[in-house]
PDB file of C-alpha atoms in Angstrom:
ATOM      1  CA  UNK A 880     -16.242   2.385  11.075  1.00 38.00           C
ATOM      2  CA  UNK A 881     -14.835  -1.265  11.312  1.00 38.00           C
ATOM      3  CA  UNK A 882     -13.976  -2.744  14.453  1.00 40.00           C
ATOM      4  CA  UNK A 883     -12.077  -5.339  15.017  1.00 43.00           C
ATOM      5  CA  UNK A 884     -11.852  -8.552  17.216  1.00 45.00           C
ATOM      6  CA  UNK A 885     -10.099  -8.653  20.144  1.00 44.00           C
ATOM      7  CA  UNK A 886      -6.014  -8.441  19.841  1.00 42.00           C
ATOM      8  CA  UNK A 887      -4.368 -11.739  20.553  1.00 49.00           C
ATOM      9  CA  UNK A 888      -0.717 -11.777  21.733  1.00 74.00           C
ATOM     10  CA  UNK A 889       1.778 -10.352  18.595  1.00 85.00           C
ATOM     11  CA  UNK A 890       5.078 -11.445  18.089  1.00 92.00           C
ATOM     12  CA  UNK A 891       7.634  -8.274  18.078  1.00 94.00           C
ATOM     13  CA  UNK A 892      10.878  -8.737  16.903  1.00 94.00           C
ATOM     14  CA  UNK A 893      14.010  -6.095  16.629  1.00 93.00           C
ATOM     15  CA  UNK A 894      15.390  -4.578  13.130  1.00 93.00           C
ATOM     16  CA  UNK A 895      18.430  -2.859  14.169  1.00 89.00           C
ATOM     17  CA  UNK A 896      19.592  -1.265  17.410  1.00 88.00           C
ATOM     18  CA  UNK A 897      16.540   1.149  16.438  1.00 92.00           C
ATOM     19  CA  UNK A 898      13.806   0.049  14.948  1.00 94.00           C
ATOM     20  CA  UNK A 899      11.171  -2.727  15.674  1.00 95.00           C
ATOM     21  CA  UNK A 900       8.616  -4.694  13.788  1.00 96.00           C
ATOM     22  CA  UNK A 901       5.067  -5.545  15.107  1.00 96.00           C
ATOM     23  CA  UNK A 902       4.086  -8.850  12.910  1.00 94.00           C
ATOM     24  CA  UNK A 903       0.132  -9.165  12.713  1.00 91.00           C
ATOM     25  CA  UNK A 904       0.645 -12.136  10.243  1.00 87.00           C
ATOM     26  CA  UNK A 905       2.783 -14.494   7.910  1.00 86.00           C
ATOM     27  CA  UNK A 906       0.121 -13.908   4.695  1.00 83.00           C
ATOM     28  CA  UNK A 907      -1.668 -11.773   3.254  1.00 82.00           C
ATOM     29  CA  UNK A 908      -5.283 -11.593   4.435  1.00 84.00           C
ATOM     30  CA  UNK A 909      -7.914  -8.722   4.770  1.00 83.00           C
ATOM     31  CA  UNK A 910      -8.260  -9.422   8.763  1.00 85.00           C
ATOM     32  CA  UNK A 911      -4.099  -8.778   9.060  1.00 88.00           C
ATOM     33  CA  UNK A 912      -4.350  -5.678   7.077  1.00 87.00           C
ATOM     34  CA  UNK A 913      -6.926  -4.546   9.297  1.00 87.00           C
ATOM     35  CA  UNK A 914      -4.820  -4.992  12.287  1.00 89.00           C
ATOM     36  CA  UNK A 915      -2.048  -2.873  10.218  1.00 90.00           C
ATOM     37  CA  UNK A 916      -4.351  -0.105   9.976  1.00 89.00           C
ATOM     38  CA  UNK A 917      -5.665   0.134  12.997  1.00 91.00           C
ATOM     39  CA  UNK A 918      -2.024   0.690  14.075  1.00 93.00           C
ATOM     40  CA  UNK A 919      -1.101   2.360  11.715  1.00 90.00           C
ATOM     41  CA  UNK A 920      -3.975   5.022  12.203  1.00 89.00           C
ATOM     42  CA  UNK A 921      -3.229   5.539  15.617  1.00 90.00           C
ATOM     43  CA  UNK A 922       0.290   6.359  15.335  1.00 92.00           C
ATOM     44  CA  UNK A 923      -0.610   8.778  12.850  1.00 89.00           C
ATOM     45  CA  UNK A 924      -3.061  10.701  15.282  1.00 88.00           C
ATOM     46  CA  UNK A 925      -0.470  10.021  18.183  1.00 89.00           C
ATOM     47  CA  UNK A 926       2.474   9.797  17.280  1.00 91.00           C
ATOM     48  CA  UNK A 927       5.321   9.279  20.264  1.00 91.00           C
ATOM     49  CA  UNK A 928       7.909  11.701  20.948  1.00 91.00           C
ATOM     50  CA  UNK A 929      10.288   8.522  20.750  1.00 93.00           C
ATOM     51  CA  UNK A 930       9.435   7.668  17.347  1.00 95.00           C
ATOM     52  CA  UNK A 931      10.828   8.546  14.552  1.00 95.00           C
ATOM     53  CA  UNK A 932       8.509   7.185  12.055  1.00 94.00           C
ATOM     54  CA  UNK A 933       6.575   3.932  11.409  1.00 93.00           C
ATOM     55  CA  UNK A 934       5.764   1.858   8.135  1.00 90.00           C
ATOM     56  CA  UNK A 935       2.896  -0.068   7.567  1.00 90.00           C
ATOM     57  CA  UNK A 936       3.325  -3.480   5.529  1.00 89.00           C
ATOM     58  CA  UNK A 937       1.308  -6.217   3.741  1.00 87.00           C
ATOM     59  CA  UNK A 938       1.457  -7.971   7.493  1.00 90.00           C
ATOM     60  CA  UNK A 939       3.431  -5.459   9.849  1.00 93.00           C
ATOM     61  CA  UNK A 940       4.336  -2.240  10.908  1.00 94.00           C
ATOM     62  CA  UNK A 941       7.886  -1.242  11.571  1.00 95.00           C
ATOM     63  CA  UNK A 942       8.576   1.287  13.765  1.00 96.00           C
ATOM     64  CA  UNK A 943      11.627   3.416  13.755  1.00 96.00           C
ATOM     65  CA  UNK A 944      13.016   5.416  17.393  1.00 94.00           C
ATOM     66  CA  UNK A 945      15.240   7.485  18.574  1.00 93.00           C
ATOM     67  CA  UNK A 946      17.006   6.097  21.782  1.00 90.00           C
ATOM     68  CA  UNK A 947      17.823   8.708  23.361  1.00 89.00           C
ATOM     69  CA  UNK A 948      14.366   9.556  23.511  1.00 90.00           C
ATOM     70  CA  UNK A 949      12.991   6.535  24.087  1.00 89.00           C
ATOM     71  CA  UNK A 950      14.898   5.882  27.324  1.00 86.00           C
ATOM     72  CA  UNK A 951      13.890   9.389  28.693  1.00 86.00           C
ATOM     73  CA  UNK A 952      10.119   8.468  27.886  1.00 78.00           C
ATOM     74  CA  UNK A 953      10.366   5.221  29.491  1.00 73.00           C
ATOM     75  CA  UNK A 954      12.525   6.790  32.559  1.00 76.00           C
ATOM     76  CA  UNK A 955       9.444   9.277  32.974  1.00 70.00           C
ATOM     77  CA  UNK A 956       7.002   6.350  33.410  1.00 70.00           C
ATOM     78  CA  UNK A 957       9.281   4.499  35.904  1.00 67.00           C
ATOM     79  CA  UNK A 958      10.509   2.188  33.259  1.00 69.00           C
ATOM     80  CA  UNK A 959      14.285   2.857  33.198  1.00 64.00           C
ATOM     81  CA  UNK A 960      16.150   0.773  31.214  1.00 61.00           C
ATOM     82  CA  UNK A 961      20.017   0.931  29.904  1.00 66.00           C
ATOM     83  CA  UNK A 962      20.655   1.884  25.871  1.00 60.00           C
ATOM     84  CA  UNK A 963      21.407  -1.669  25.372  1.00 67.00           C
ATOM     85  CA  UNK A 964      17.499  -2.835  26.446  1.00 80.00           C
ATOM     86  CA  UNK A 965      16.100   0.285  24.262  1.00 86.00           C
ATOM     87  CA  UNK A 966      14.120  -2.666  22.305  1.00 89.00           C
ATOM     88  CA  UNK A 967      12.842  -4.222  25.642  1.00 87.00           C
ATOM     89  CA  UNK A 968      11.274  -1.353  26.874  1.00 88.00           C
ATOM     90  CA  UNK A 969      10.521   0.125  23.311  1.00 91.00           C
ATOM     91  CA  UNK A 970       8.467  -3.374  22.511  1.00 91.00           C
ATOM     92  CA  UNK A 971       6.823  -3.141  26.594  1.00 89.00           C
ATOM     93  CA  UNK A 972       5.060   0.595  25.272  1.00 90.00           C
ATOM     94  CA  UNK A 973       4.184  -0.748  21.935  1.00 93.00           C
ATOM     95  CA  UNK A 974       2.371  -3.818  23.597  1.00 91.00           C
ATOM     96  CA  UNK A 975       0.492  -1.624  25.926  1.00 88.00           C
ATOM     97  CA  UNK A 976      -0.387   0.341  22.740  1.00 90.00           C
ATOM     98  CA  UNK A 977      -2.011  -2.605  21.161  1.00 90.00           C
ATOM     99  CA  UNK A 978      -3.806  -3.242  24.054  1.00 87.00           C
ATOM    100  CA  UNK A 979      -5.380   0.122  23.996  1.00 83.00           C
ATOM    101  CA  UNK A 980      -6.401  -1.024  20.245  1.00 84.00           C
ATOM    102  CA  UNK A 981      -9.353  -4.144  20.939  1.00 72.00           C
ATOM    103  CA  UNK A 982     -12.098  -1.579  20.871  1.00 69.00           C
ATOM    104  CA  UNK A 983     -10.536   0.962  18.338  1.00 70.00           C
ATOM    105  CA  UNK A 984     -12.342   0.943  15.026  1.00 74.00           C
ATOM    106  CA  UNK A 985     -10.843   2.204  11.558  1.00 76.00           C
ATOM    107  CA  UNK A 986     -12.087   4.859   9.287  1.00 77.00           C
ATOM    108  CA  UNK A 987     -13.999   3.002   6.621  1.00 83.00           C
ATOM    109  CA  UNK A 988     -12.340   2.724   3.497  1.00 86.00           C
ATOM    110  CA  UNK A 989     -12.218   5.815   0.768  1.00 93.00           C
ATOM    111  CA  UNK A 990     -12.994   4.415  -2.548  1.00 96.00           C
ATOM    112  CA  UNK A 991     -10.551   5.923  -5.501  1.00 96.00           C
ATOM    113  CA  UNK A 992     -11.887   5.535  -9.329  1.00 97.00           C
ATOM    114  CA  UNK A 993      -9.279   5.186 -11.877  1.00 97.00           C
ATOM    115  CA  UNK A 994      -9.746   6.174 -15.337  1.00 97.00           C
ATOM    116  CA  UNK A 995      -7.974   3.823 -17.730  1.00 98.00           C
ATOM    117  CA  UNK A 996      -7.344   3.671 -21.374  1.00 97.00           C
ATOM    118  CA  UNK A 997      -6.453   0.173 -22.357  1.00 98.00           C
ATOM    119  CA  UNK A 998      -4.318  -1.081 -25.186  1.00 96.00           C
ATOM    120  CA  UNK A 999      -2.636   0.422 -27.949  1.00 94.00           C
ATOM    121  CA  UNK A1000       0.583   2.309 -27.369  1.00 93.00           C
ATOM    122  CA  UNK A1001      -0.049   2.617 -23.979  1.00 94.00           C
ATOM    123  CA  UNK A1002      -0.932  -1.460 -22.878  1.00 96.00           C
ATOM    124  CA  UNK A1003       1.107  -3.208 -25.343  1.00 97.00           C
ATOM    125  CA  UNK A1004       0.892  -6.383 -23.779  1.00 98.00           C
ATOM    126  CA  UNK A1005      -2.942  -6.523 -23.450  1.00 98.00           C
ATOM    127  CA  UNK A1006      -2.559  -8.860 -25.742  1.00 97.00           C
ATOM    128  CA  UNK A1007      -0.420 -11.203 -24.047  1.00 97.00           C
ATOM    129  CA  UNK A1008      -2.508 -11.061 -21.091  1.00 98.00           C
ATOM    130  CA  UNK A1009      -5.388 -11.968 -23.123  1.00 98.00           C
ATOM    131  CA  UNK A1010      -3.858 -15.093 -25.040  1.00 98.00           C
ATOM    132  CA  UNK A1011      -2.386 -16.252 -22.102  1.00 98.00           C
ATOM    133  CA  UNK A1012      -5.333 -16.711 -19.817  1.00 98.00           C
ATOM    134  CA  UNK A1013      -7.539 -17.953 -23.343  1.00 98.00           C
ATOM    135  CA  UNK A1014      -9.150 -14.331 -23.480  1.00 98.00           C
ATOM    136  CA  UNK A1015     -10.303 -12.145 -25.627  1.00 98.00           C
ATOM    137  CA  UNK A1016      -8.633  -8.667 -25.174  1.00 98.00           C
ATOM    138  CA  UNK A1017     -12.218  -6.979 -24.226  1.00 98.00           C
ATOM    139  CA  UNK A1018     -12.843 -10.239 -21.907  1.00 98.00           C
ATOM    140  CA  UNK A1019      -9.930  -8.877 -19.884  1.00 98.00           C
ATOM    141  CA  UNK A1020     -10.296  -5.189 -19.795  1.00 98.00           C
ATOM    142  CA  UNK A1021     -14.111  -6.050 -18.697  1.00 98.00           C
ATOM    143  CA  UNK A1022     -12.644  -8.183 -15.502  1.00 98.00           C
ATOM    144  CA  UNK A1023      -9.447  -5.792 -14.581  1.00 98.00           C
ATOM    145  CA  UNK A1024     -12.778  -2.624 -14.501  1.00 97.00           C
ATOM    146  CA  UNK A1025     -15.026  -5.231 -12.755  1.00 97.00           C
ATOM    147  CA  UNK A1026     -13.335  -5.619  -9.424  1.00 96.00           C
ATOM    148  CA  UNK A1027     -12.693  -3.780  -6.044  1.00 96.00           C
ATOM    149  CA  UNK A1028      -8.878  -3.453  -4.843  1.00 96.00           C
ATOM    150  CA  UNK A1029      -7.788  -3.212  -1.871  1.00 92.00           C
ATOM    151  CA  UNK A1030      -5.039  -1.369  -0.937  1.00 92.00           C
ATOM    152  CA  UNK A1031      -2.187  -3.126   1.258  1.00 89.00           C
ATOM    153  CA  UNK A1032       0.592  -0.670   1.086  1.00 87.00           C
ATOM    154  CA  UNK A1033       2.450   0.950  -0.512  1.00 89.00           C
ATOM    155  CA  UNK A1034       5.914   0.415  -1.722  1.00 83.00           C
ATOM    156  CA  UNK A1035       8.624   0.050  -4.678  1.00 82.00           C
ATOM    157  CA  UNK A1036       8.443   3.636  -6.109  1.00 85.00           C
ATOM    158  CA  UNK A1037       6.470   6.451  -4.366  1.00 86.00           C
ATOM    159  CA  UNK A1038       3.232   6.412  -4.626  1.00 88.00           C
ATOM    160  CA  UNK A1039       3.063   2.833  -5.887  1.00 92.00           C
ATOM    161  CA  UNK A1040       0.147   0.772  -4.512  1.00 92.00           C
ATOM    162  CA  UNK A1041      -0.066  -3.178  -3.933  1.00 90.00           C
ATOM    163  CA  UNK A1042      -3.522  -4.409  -4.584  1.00 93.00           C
ATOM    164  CA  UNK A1043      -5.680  -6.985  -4.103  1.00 89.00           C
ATOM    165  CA  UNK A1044      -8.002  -8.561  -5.186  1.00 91.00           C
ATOM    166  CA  UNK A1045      -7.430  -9.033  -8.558  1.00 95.00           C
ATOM    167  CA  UNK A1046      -9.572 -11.976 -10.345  1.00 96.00           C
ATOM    168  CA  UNK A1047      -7.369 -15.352 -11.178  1.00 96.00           C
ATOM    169  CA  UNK A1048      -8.625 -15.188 -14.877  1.00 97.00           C
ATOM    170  CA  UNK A1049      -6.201 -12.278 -16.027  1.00 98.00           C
ATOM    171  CA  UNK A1050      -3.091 -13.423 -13.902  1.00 97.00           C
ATOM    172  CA  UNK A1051       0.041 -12.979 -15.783  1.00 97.00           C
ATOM    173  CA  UNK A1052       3.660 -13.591 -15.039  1.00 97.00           C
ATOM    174  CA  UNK A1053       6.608 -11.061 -15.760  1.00 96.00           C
ATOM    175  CA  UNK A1054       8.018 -10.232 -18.404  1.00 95.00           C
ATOM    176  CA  UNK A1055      11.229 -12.531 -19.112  1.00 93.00           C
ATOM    177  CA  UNK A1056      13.598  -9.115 -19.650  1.00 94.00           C
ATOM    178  CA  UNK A1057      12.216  -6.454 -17.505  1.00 94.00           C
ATOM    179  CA  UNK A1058      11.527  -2.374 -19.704  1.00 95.00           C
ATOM    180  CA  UNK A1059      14.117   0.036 -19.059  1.00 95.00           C
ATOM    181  CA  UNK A1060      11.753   2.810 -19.025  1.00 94.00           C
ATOM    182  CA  UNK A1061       7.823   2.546 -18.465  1.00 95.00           C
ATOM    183  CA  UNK A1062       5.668   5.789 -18.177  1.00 95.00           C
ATOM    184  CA  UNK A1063       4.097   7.369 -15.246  1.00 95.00           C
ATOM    185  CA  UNK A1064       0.009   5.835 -15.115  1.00 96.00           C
ATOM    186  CA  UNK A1065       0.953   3.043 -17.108  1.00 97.00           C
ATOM    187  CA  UNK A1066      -1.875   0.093 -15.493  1.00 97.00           C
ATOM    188  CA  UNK A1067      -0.207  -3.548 -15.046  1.00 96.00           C
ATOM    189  CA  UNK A1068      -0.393  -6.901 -14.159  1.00 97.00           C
ATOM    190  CA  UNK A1069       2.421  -9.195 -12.672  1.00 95.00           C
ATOM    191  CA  UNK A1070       1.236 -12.460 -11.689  1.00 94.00           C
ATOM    192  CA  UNK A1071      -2.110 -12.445  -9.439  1.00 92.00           C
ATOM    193  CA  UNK A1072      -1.564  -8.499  -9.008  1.00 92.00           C
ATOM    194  CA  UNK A1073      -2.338  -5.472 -10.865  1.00 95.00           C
ATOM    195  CA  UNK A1074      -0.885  -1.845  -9.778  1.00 94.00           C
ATOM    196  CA  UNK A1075      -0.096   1.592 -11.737  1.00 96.00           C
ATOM    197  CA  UNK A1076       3.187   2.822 -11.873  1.00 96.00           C
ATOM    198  CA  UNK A1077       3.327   6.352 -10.325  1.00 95.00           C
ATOM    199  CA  UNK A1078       6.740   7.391 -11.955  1.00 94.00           C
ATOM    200  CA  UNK A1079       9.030   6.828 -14.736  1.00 95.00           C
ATOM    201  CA  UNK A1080      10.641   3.506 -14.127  1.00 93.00           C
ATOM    202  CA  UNK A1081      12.203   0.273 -15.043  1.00 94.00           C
ATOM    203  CA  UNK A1082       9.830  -2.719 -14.688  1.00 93.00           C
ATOM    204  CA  UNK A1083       8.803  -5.908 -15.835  1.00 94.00           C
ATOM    205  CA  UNK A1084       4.929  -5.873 -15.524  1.00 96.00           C
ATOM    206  CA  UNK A1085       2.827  -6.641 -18.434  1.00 98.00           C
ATOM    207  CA  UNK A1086       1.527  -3.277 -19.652  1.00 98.00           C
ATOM    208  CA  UNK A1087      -1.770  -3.367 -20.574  1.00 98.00           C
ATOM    209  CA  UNK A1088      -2.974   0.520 -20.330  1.00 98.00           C
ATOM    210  CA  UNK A1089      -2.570   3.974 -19.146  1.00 97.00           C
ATOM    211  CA  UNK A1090      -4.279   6.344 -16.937  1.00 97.00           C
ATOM    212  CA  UNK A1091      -4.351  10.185 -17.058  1.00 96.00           C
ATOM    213  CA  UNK A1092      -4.301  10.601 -13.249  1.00 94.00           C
ATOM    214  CA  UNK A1093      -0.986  11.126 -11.808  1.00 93.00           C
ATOM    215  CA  UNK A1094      -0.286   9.217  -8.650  1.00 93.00           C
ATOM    216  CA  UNK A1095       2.105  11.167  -7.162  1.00 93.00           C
ATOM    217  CA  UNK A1096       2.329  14.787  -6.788  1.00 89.00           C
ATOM    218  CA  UNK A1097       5.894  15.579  -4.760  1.00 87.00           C
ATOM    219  CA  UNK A1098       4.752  19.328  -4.223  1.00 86.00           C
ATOM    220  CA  UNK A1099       1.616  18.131  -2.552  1.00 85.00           C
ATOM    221  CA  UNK A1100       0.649  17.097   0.810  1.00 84.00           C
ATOM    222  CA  UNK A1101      -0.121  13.621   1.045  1.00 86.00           C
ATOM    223  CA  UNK A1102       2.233  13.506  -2.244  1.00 90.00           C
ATOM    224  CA  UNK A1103       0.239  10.040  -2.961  1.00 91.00           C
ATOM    225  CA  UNK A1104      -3.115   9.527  -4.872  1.00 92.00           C
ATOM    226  CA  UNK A1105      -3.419   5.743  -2.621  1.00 93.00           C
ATOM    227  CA  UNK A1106      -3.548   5.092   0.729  1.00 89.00           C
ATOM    228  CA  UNK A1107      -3.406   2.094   2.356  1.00 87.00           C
ATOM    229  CA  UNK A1108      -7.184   0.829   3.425  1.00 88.00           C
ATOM    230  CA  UNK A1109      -8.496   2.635   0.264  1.00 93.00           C
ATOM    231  CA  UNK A1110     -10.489   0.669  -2.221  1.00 95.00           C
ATOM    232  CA  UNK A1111      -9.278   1.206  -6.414  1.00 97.00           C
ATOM    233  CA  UNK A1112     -12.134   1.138  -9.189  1.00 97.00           C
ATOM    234  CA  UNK A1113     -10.935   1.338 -12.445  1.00 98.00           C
ATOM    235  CA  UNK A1114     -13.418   1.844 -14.881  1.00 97.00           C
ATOM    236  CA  UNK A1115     -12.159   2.299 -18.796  1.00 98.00           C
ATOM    237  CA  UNK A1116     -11.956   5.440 -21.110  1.00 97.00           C
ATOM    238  CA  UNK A1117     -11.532   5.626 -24.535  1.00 95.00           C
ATOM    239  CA  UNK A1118      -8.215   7.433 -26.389  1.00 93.00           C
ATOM    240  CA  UNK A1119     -10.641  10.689 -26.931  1.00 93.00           C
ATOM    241  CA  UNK A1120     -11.397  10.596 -23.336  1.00 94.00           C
ATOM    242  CA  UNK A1121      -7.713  10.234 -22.384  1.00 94.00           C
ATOM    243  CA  UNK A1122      -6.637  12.822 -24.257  1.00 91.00           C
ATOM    244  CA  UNK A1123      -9.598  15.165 -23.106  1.00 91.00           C
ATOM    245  CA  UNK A1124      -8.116  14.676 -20.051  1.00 87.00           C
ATOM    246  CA  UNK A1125      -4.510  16.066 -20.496  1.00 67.00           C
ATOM    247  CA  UNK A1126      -5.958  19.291 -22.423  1.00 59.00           C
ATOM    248  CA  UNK A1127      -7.956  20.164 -19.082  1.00 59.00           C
ATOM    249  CA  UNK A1128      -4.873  19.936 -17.204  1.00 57.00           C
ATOM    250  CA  UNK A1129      -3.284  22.058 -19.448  1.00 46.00           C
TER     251      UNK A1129
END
């Protein structure tokens, strides 16, 4: 378990007549995500009757309310308030929330390993990746499999997860003229970050391979593979391996 320092003030600023957004942070950094989580987990083992439903971000958490609720929950702890101040007293129970958090610790991260066959048909712009960082392709399959990622949150499609972490020797911008069409599992890079599309979609990442594991199962409960806190591994298979893979399924 991880524990974190103690909480300094946070800055919480209205989205709506309904909603709020508790900002940890203006970058990226492992210490804000920590603070995400560590909100983020509790409102998942207690969630309010007010809310409606929260979502954790690279450097906030936006929580979502119902008013109506809200004002009777804050009327029952002597905190009446009109509809119009529904933020003021929605922001005065989130504070006290985040006060309860300075000794809370986080689960420790679950670490996820990603099969991944790279190139061919399925990373056509391996390639590109390679000659644009001076690589060989093998030189960058051997640093995308070397390296832990962390998972911020996710976002974009369902089930999609923004890493971290990713070495500055493979980075890669877009593609000029984004696919129309790129397949579920296909492994990418886009700039200094590397994900896995979870479903059929347009995109302009540089595709450099493809993994067997689906990402997101709608029928299922969590529908997502990734979670944000968990650490990616992806380690590479070979085309026999890959399709090895689908026959078991089948």
């Amino acid at each position: 378990m991880t524990h974190l320092p103690s909480t300094v003030q946070i800055p919480i600023v209205p989205l709506g007549d309904s909603a709020l957004v508790v900002k940890f942070g203006e970058s990226i950094h492992e210490e804000t995500h920590m603070r995400v989580r560590q909100l983020a987990d509790y409102l998942e083992k207690h969630p309010m009757d007010w809310m409606i439903e929260f979502v954790p971000a690279f450097t906030s958490v936006t929580i979502y309310f119902d008013i109506m609720r809200l004002l009777s929950e804050g009327a029952a702890q002597g905190q009446a308030e009109q509809p119009q101040n529904a933020f003021r007293l929605a922001s005065r129970l989130v504070e006290s929330i985040i006060l309860q958090l300075r000794d809370v610790s986080v689960p420790p991260a679950r670490v996820i390993k990603i099969p991944v066959c790279y190139g061919g048909e399925w990373g056509p712009d391996l390639d590109i990746v390679a000659a644009h960082n001076g690589l060989s392709p093998q030189e960058v399959i051997d640093i995308h499999a070397s390296a832990d990622y962390l998972v911020y949150m996710l976002g974009f499609a369902p089930g999609f997860a923004y890493l971290g972490g990713m070495s500055e020797r493979i980075t890669t911008p877009r593609r000029q003229t984004p696919r129309l069409s790129i397949p579920a599992g296909t492994v990418s890079i886009a700039g200094d970050q590397t994900g896995v599309y979870p479903i059929d979609t347009p995109g302009g990442w540089q595709l450099i391979g493809k993994t067997p594991i689906e990402l997101f199962k709608p029928r299922q409960m969590p529908p997502t593979l990734l979670e944000a806190g968990d650490i990616v591994r992806f380690y590479p298979i070979s085309r026999k391996e890959f399709a090895a893979w689908g026959e078991e399924k089948r």
